[in-house]
Tab-separated table of C-alpha atoms in Angstrom:
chain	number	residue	atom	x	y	z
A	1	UNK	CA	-12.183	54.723	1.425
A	2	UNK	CA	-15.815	55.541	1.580
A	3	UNK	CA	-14.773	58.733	3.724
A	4	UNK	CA	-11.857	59.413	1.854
A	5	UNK	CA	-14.443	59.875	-1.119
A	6	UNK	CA	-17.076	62.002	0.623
A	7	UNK	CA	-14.244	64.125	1.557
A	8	UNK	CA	-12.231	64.841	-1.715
A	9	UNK	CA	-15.016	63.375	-4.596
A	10	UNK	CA	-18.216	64.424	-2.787
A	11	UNK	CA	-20.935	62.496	-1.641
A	12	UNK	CA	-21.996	62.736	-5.570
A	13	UNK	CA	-19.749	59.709	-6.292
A	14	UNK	CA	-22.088	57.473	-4.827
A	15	UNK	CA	-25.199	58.409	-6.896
A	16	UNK	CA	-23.175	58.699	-10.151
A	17	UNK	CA	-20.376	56.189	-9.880
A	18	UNK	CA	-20.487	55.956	-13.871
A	19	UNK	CA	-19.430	60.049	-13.987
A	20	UNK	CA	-15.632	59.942	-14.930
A	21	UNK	CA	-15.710	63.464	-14.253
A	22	UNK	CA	-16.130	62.747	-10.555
A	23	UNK	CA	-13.087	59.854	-10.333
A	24	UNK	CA	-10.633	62.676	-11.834
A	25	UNK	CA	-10.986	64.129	-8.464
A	26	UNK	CA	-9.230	61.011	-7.430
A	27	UNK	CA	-5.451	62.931	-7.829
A	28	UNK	CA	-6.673	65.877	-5.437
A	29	UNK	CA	-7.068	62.542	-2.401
A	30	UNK	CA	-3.804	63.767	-0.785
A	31	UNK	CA	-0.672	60.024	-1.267
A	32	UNK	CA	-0.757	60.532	3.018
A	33	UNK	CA	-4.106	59.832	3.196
A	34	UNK	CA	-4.818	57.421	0.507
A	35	UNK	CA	-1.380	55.202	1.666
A	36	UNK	CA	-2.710	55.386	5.445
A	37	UNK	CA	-6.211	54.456	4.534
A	38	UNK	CA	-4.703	51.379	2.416
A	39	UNK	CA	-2.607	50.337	5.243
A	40	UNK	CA	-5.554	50.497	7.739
A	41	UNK	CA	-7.301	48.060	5.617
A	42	UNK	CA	-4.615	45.865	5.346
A	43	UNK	CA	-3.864	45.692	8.676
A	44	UNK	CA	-7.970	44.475	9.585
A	45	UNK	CA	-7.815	41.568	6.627
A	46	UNK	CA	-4.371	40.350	8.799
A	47	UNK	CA	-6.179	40.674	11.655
A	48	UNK	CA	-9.512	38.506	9.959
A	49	UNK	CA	-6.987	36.167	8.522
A	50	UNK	CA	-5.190	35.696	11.939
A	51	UNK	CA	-8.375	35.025	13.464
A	52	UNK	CA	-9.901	32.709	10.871
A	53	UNK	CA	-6.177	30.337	10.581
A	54	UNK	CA	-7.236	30.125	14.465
A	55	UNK	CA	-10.832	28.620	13.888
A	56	UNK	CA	-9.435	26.578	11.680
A	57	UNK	CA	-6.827	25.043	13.890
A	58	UNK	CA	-9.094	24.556	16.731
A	59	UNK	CA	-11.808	22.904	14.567
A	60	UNK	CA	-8.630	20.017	13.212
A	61	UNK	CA	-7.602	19.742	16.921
A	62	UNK	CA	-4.595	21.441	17.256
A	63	UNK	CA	-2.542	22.005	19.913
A	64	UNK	CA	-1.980	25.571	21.840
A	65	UNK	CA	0.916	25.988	20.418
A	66	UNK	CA	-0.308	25.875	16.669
A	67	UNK	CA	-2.961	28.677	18.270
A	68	UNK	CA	-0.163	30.879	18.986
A	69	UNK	CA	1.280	30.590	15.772
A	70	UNK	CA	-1.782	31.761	14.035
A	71	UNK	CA	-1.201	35.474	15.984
A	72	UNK	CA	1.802	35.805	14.228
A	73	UNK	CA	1.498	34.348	10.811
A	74	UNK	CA	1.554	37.223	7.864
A	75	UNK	CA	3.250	40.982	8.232
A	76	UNK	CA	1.452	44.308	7.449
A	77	UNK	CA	4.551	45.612	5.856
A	78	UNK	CA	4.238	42.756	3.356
A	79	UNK	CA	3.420	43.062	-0.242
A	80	UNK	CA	-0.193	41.133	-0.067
A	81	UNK	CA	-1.392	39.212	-3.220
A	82	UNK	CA	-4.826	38.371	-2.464
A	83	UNK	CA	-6.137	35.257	-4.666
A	84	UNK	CA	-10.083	34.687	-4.156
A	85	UNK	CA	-12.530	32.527	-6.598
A	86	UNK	CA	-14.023	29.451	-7.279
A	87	UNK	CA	-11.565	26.826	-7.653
A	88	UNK	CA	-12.861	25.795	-11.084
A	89	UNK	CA	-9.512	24.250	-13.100
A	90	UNK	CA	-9.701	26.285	-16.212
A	91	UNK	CA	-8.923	29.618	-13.155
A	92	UNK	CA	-5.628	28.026	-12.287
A	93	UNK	CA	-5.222	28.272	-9.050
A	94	UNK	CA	-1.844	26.938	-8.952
A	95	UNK	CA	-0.151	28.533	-11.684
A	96	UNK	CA	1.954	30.792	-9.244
A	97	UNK	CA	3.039	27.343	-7.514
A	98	UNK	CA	4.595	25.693	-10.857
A	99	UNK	CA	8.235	27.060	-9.872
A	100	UNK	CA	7.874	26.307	-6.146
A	101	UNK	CA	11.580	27.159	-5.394
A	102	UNK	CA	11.444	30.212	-7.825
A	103	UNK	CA	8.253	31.377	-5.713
A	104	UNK	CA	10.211	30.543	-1.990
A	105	UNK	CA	12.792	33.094	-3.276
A	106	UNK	CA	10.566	35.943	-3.950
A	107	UNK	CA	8.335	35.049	-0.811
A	108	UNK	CA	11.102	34.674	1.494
A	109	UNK	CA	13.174	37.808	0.903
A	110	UNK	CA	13.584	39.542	4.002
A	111	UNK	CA	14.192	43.150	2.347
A	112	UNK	CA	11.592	43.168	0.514
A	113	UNK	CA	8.824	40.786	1.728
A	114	UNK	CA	5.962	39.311	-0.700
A	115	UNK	CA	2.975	37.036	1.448
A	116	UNK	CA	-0.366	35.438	-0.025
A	117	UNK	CA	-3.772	35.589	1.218
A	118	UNK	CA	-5.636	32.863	-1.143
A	119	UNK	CA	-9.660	31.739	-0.182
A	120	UNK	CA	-12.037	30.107	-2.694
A	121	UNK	CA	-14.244	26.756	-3.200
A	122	UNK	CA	-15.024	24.181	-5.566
A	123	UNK	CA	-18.226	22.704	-6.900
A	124	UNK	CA	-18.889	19.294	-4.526
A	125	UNK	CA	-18.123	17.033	-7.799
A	126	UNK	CA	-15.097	19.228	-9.014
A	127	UNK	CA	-12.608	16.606	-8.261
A	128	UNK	CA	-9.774	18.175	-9.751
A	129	UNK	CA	-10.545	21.643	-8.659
A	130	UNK	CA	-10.898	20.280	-4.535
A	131	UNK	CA	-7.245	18.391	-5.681
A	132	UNK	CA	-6.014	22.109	-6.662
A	133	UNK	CA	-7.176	23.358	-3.102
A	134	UNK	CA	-5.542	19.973	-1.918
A	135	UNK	CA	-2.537	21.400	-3.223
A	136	UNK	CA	-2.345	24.889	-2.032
A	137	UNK	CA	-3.045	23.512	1.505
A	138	UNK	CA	0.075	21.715	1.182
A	139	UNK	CA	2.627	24.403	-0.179
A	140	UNK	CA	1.289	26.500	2.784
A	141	UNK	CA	2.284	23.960	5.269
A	142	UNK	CA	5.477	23.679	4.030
A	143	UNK	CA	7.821	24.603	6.779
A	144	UNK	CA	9.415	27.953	4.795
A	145	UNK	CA	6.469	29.027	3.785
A	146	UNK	CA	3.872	28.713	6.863
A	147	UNK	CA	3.778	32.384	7.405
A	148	UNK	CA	4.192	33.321	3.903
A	149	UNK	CA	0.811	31.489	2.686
A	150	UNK	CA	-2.822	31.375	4.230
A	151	UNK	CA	-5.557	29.332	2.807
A	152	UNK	CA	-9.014	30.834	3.917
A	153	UNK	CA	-11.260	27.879	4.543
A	154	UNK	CA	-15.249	28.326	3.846
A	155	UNK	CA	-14.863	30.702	1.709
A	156	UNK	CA	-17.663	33.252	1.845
A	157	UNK	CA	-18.846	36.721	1.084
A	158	UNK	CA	-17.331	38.489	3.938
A	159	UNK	CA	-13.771	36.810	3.329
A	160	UNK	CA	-14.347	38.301	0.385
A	161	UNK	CA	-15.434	41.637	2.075
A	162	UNK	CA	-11.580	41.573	3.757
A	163	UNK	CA	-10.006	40.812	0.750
A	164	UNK	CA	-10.557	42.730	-1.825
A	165	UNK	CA	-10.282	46.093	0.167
A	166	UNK	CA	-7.389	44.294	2.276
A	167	UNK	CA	-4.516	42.988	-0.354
A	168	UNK	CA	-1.984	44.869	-2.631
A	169	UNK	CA	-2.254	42.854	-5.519
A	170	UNK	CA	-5.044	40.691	-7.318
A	171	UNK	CA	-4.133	37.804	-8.843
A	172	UNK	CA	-6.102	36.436	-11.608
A	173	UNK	CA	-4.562	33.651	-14.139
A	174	UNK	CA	-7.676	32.045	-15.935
A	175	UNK	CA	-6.914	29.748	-19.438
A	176	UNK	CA	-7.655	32.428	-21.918
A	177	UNK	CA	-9.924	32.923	-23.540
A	178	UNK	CA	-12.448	31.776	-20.583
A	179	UNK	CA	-12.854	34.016	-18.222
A	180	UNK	CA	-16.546	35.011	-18.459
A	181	UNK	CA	-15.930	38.521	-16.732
A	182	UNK	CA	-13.899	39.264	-13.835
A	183	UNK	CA	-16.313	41.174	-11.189
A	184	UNK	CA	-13.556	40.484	-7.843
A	185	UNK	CA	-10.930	41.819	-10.240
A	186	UNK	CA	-13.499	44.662	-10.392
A	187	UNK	CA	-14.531	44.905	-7.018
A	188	UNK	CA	-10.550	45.164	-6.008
A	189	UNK	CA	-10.256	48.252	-8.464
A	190	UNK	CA	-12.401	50.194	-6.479
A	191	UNK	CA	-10.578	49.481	-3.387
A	192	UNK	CA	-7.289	50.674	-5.271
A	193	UNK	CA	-6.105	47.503	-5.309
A	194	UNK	CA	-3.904	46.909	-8.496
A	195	UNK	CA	-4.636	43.887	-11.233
A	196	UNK	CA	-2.297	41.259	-12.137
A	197	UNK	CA	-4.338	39.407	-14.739
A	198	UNK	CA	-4.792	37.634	-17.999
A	199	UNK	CA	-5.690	39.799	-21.010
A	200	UNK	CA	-9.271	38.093	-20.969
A	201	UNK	CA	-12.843	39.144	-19.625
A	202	UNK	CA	-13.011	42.343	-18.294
A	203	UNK	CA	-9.191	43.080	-18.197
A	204	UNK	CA	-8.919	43.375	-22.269
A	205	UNK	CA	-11.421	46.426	-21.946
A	206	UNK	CA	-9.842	47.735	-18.556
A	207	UNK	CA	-6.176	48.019	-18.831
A	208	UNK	CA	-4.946	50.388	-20.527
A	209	UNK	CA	-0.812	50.044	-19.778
A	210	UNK	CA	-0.747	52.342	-16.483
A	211	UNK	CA	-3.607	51.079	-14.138
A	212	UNK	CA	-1.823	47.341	-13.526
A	213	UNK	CA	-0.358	44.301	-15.181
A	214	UNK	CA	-0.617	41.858	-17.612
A	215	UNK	CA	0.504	38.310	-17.389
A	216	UNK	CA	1.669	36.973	-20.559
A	217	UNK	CA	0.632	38.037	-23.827
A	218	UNK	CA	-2.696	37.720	-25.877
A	219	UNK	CA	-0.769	37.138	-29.058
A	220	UNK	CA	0.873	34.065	-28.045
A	221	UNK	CA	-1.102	31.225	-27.019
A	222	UNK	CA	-0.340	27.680	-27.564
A	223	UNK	CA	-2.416	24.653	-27.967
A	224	UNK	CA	-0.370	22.862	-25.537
A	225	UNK	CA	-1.761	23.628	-22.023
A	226	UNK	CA	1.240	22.391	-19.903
A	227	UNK	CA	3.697	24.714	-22.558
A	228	UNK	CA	0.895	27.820	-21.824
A	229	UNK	CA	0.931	27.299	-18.113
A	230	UNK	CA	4.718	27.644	-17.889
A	231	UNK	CA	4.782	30.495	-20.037
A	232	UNK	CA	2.109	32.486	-18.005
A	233	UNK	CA	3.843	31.535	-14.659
A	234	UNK	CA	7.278	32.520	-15.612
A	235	UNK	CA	5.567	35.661	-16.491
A	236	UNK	CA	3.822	35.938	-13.108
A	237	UNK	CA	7.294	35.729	-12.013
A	238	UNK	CA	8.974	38.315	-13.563
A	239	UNK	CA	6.303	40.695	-13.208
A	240	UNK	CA	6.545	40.394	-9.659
A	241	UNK	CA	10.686	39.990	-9.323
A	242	UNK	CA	11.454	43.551	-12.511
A	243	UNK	CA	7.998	45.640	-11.958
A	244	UNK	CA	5.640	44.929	-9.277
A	245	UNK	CA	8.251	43.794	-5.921
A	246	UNK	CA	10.460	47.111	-6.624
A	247	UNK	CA	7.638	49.578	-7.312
A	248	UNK	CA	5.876	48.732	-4.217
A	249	UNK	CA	9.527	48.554	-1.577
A	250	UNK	CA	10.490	51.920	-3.602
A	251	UNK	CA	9.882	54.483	-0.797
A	252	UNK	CA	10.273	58.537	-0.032
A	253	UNK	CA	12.147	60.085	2.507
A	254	UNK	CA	8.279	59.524	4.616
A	255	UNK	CA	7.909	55.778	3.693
A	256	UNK	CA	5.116	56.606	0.907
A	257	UNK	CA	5.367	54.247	-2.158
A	258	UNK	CA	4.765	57.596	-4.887
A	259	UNK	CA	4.721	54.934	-7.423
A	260	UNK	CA	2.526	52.776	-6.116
A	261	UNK	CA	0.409	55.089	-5.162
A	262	UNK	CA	0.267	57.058	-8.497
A	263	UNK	CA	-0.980	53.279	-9.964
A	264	UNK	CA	-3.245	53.005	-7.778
A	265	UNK	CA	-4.979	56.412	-8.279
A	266	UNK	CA	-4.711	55.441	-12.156
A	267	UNK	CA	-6.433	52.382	-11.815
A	268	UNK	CA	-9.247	53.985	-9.571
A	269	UNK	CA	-9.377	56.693	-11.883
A	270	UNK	CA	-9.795	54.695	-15.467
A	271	UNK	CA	-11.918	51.118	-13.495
A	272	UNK	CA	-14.087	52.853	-11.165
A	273	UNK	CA	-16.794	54.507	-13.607
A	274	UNK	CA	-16.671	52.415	-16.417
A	275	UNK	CA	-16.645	48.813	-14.242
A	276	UNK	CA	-19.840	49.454	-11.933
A	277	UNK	CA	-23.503	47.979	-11.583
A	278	UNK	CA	-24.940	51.655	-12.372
A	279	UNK	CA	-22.925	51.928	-15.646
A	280	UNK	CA	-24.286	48.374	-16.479
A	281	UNK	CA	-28.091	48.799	-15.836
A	282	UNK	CA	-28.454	52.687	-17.458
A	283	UNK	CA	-26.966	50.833	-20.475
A	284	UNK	CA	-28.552	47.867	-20.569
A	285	UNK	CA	-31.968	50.203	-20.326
A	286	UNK	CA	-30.355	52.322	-23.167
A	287	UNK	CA	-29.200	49.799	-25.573
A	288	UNK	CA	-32.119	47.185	-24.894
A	289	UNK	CA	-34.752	47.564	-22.544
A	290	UNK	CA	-36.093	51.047	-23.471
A	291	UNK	CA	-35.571	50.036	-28.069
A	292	UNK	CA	-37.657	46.393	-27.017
A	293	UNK	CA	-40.541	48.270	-25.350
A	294	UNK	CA	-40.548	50.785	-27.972
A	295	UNK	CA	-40.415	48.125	-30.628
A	296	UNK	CA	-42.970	45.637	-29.083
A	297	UNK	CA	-45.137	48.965	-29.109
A	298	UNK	CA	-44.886	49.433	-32.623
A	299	UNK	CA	-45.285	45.744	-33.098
A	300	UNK	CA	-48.472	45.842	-31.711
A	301	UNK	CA	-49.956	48.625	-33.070
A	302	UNK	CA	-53.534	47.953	-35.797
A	303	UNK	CA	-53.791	44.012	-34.054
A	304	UNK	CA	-50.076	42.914	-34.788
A	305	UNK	CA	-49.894	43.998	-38.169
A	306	UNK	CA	-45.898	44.692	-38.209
A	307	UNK	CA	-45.721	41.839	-35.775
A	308	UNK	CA	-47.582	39.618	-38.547
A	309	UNK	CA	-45.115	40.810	-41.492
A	310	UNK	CA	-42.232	40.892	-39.559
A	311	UNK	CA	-42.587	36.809	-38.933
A	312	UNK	CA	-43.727	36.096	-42.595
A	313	UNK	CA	-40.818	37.682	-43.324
A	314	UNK	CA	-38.259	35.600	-40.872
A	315	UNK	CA	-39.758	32.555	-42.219
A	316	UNK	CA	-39.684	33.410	-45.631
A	317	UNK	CA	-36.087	34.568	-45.021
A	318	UNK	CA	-35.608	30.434	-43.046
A	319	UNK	CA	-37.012	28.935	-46.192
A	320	UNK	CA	-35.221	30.677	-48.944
A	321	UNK	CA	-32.103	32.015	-47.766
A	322	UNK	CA	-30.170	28.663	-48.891
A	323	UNK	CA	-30.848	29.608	-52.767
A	324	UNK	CA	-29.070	32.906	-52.244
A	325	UNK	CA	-25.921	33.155	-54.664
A	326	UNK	CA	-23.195	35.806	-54.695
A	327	UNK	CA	-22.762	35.051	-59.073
A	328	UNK	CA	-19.946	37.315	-59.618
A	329	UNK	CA	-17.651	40.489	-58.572
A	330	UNK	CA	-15.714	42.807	-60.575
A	331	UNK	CA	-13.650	45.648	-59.526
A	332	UNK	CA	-11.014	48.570	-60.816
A	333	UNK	CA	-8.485	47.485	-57.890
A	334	UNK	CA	-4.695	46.957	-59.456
A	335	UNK	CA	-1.762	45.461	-57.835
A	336	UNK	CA	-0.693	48.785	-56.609
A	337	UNK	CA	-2.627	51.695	-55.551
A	338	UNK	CA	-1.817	54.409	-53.878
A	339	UNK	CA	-3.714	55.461	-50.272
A	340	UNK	CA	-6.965	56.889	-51.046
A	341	UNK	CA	-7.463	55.886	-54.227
A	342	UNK	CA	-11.378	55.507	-54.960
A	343	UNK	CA	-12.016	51.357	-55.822
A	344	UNK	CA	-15.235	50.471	-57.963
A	345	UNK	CA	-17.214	46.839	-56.983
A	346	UNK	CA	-19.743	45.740	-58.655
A	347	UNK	CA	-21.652	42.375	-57.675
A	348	UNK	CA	-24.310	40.079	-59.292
A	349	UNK	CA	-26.379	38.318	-56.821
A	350	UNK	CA	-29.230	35.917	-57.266
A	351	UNK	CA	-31.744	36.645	-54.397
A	352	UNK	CA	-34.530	34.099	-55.486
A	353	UNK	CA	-37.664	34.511	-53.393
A	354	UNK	CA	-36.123	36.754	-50.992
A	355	UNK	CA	-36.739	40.946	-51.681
A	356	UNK	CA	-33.992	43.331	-51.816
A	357	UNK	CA	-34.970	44.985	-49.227
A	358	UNK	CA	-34.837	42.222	-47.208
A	359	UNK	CA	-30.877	41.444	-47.093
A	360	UNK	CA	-27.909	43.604	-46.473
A	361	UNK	CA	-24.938	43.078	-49.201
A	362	UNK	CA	-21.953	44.540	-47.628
A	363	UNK	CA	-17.903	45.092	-48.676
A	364	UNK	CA	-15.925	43.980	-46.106
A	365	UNK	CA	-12.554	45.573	-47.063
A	366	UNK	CA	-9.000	45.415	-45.306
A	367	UNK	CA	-4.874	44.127	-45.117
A	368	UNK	CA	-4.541	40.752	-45.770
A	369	UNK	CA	-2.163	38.931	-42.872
A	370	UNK	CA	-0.033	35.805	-43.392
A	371	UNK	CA	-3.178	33.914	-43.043
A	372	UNK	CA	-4.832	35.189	-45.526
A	373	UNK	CA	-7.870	36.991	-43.141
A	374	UNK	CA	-9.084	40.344	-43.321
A	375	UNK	CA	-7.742	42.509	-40.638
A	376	UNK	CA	-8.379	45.998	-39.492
A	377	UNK	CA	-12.139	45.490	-41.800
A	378	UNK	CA	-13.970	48.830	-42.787
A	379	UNK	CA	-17.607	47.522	-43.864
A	380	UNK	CA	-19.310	49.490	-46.177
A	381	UNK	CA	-22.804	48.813	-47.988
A	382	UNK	CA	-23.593	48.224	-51.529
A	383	UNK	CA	-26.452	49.954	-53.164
A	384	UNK	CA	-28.249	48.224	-56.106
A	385	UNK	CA	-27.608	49.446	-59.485
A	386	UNK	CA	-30.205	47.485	-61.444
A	387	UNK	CA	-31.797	44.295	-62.177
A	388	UNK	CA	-30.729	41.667	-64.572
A	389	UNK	CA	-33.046	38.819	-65.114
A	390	UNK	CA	-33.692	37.184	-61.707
A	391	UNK	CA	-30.029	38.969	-60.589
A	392	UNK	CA	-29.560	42.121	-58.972
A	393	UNK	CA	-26.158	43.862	-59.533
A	394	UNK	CA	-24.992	45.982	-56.748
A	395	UNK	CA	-22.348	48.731	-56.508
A	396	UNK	CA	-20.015	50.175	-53.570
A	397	UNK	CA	-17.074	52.865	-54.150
A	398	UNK	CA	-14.837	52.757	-51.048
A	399	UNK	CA	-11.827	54.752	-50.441
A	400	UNK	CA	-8.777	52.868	-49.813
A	401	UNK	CA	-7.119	54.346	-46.651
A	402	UNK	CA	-4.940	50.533	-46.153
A	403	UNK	CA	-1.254	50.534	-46.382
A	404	UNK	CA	0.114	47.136	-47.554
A	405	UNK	CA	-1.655	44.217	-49.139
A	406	UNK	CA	-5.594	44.577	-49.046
A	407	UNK	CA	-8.140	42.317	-49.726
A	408	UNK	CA	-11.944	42.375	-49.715
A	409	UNK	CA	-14.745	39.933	-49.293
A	410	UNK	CA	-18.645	40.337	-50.195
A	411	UNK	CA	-20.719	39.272	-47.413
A	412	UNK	CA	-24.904	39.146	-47.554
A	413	UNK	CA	-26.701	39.607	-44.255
A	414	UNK	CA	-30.334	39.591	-43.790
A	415	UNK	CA	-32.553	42.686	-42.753
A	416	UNK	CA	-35.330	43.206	-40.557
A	417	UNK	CA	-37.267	46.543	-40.397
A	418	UNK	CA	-33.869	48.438	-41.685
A	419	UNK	CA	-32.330	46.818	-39.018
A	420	UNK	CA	-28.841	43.981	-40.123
A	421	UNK	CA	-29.011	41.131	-38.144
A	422	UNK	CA	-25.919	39.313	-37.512
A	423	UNK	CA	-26.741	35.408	-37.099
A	424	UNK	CA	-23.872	33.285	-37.708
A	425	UNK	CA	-26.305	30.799	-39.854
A	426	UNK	CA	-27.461	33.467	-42.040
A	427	UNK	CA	-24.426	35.010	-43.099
A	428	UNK	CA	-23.083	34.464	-46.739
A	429	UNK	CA	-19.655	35.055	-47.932
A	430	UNK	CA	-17.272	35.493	-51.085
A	431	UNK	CA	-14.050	36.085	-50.705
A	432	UNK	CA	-11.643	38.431	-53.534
């Protein structure tokens, strides 16, 4: 693929991965090409598979025969799901084994072929994660399914290597919410290999309805874990048996899978420069590393100075921010009001010891759901209108753009140097 970018991106794609401009170029790779190049790859991780099932044999013993039947085990005209992790138990690693006969029937079909490459480890004292391995070892010795499923032993880097430029699909089932990230899902996108994942990690920011597949849905999530696991394998299911099985067999008058193809120049297209190590670092030196250094230089300046106020006023915000009290709110809101219509809060607030400056008093505005919570917030900021005694009385004006039932709470944050900070233990709230 490497070539097949140099050739139709330019050798620029590999100093600016993060440039979507250069991934549009993507659609000019010609489907020829890109579908030959795919099944090239495909064909070497059958050929590493092949020749790791034969290590494997010969290190449990087995006779020549069982030798021979490791050159013949998996079919490069296969659709290839390619599972690889570690085999902690909240990733699942037998969901798509929960239906074992429902699975034989998509695996077996002889028009349209499905097969599954699946490598991975667990920690030494994961018991139940070496019992999910236990398990997968099993299915795949089953006597209809011995060429259908491949367990890579010693899982490692380069199986890895093979993998994720090697399969059709990636699988990835994790207990929402969980997943941490997602970086093989990642890894596969660049390959043009197409997701089949869990809304959670990386895949909530990275599909986007054309570039892969979602198992399940996000909305509906039970507390019940064996309930959830049948839900998301059903779903597994029919992905593969309406969607992902006929798009892939669905071929021109040359063989080409247009379809296919098309998703897989999507999901190269939209992954590829937003999901990459460059993109990460230049932002992480945007948003963090370049503001700390210029903020620990400012910090510094005249001995510490700022330093020295900016902790006396941390603590004094740790010692004092308990007495805070959001007294009262009034507003000019009726029961119905129509879009746009210009509201009027006003809030008392006892600060005590801590300045004005100090905290941020925000309007948190929004429809109310069947729960009662805030959704779809717009936060705006209150500006103080005067001072009452030891109470300050703030005022916001927001325009009510909300169709349906709205609701608003107040919400007091505290302030560094201009700056809100959002600490869960420092937040306090009145809801209206």
């Amino acid at each position: 693929f490497a070539g097949l970018f140099d050739r139709y991106l330019g050798a620029v794609w590999k100093d600016k991965p993060a440039d979507h401009s250069i991934w549009k170029r993507i659609d000019s790779i010609p489907d020829t090409e890109l579908w030959r190049s795919h099944e090239r790859r495909k064909e070497r991780l059958i050929t590493f598979t092949r020749e790791r099932l034969k290590q494997q044999l010969k290190r449990r013993g087995a006779p020549l025969k069982a030798l021979s039947y490791a050159d013949e085990v998996l079919d490069p005209e296969a659709l290839t799901i390619g599972f690889a992790r570690r085999f902690a138990t909240y990733k699942r690693g037998d969901l798509i084994f929960r239906d074992l006969e429902r699975l034989k029937k998509i695996l077996t079909d002889k028009n349209c072929p499905v097969q599954m490459i699946i490598a991975g480890k667990a920690h030494p004292k994961d018991v139940f994660g070496k019992r999910i391995i236990q398990q997968i070892v099993n299915f795949a010795n089953d006597a209809e399914l011995r060429n259908k499923i491949i367990f890579i032993e010693d899982y490692d880097m380069n199986t890895a290597h093979y993998l994720v430029q090697g399969a059709d699909i990636w699988l990835n089932n994790p207990i929402r919410p969980q997943e941490a990230s997602g970086t093989s899902g990642m890894k596969a996108a660049v390959n043009g290999v197409l997701n089949l994942s869990v809304l959670d990690g990386w895949w909530c920011e990275g599909y986007n309805g054309e570039n892969g597949w979602v198992i399940g849905s996000i909305e509906n999530q039970s507390g019940d874990s064996a309930y959830q696991d049948d839900v998301d394998s059903r779903s597994i299911y029919e992905m593969l048996e309406r969607e992902i099985i006929p798009l892939y067999f669905a071929r021109n008058s040359n063989g080409l899978p247009r379809g296919w193809i098309n998703k897989m120049k999507s999901s190269m297209r939209s992954l590829t420069p937003a999901f990459n190590t460059n993109r990460m670092v230049e932002e992480y030196v945007r948003k963090f590393y370049i503001p700390s250094a210029l903020k620990h230089k400012k910090m510094a300046e005249n001995n510490f100075e700022n330093a020295k106020k900016s902790a006396w006023r941390h603590n004094n915000i740790a010692e004092n921010w308990k007495n805070i009290k959001i007294i009262s709110a009034e507003d000019n809101m009726e029961f119905e009001m129509q879009k746009g219509f210009k509201a009027s809060i006003t809030v008392r607030i006892y600060l005590g010891n801590i300045a004005p400056e100090d905290v941020s008093v925000q309007i948190y505005i929004g429809n109310i759901d069947t729960n009662k919570e805030i959704t779809n917030p717009v936060i705006s900021e209150m500006s103080i209108l005067s001072k009452e005694g030891n109470d300050y009385i703030y005022n916001c004006q927001p325009l009510l753009n909300n169709i349906g039932h709205c609701a608003y709470a107040i919400r007091v944050l505290p302030k560094y140097d201009g700056e809100v900070q959002y600490m869960p233990e420092y937040i306090i709230w009145k809801g209206n």
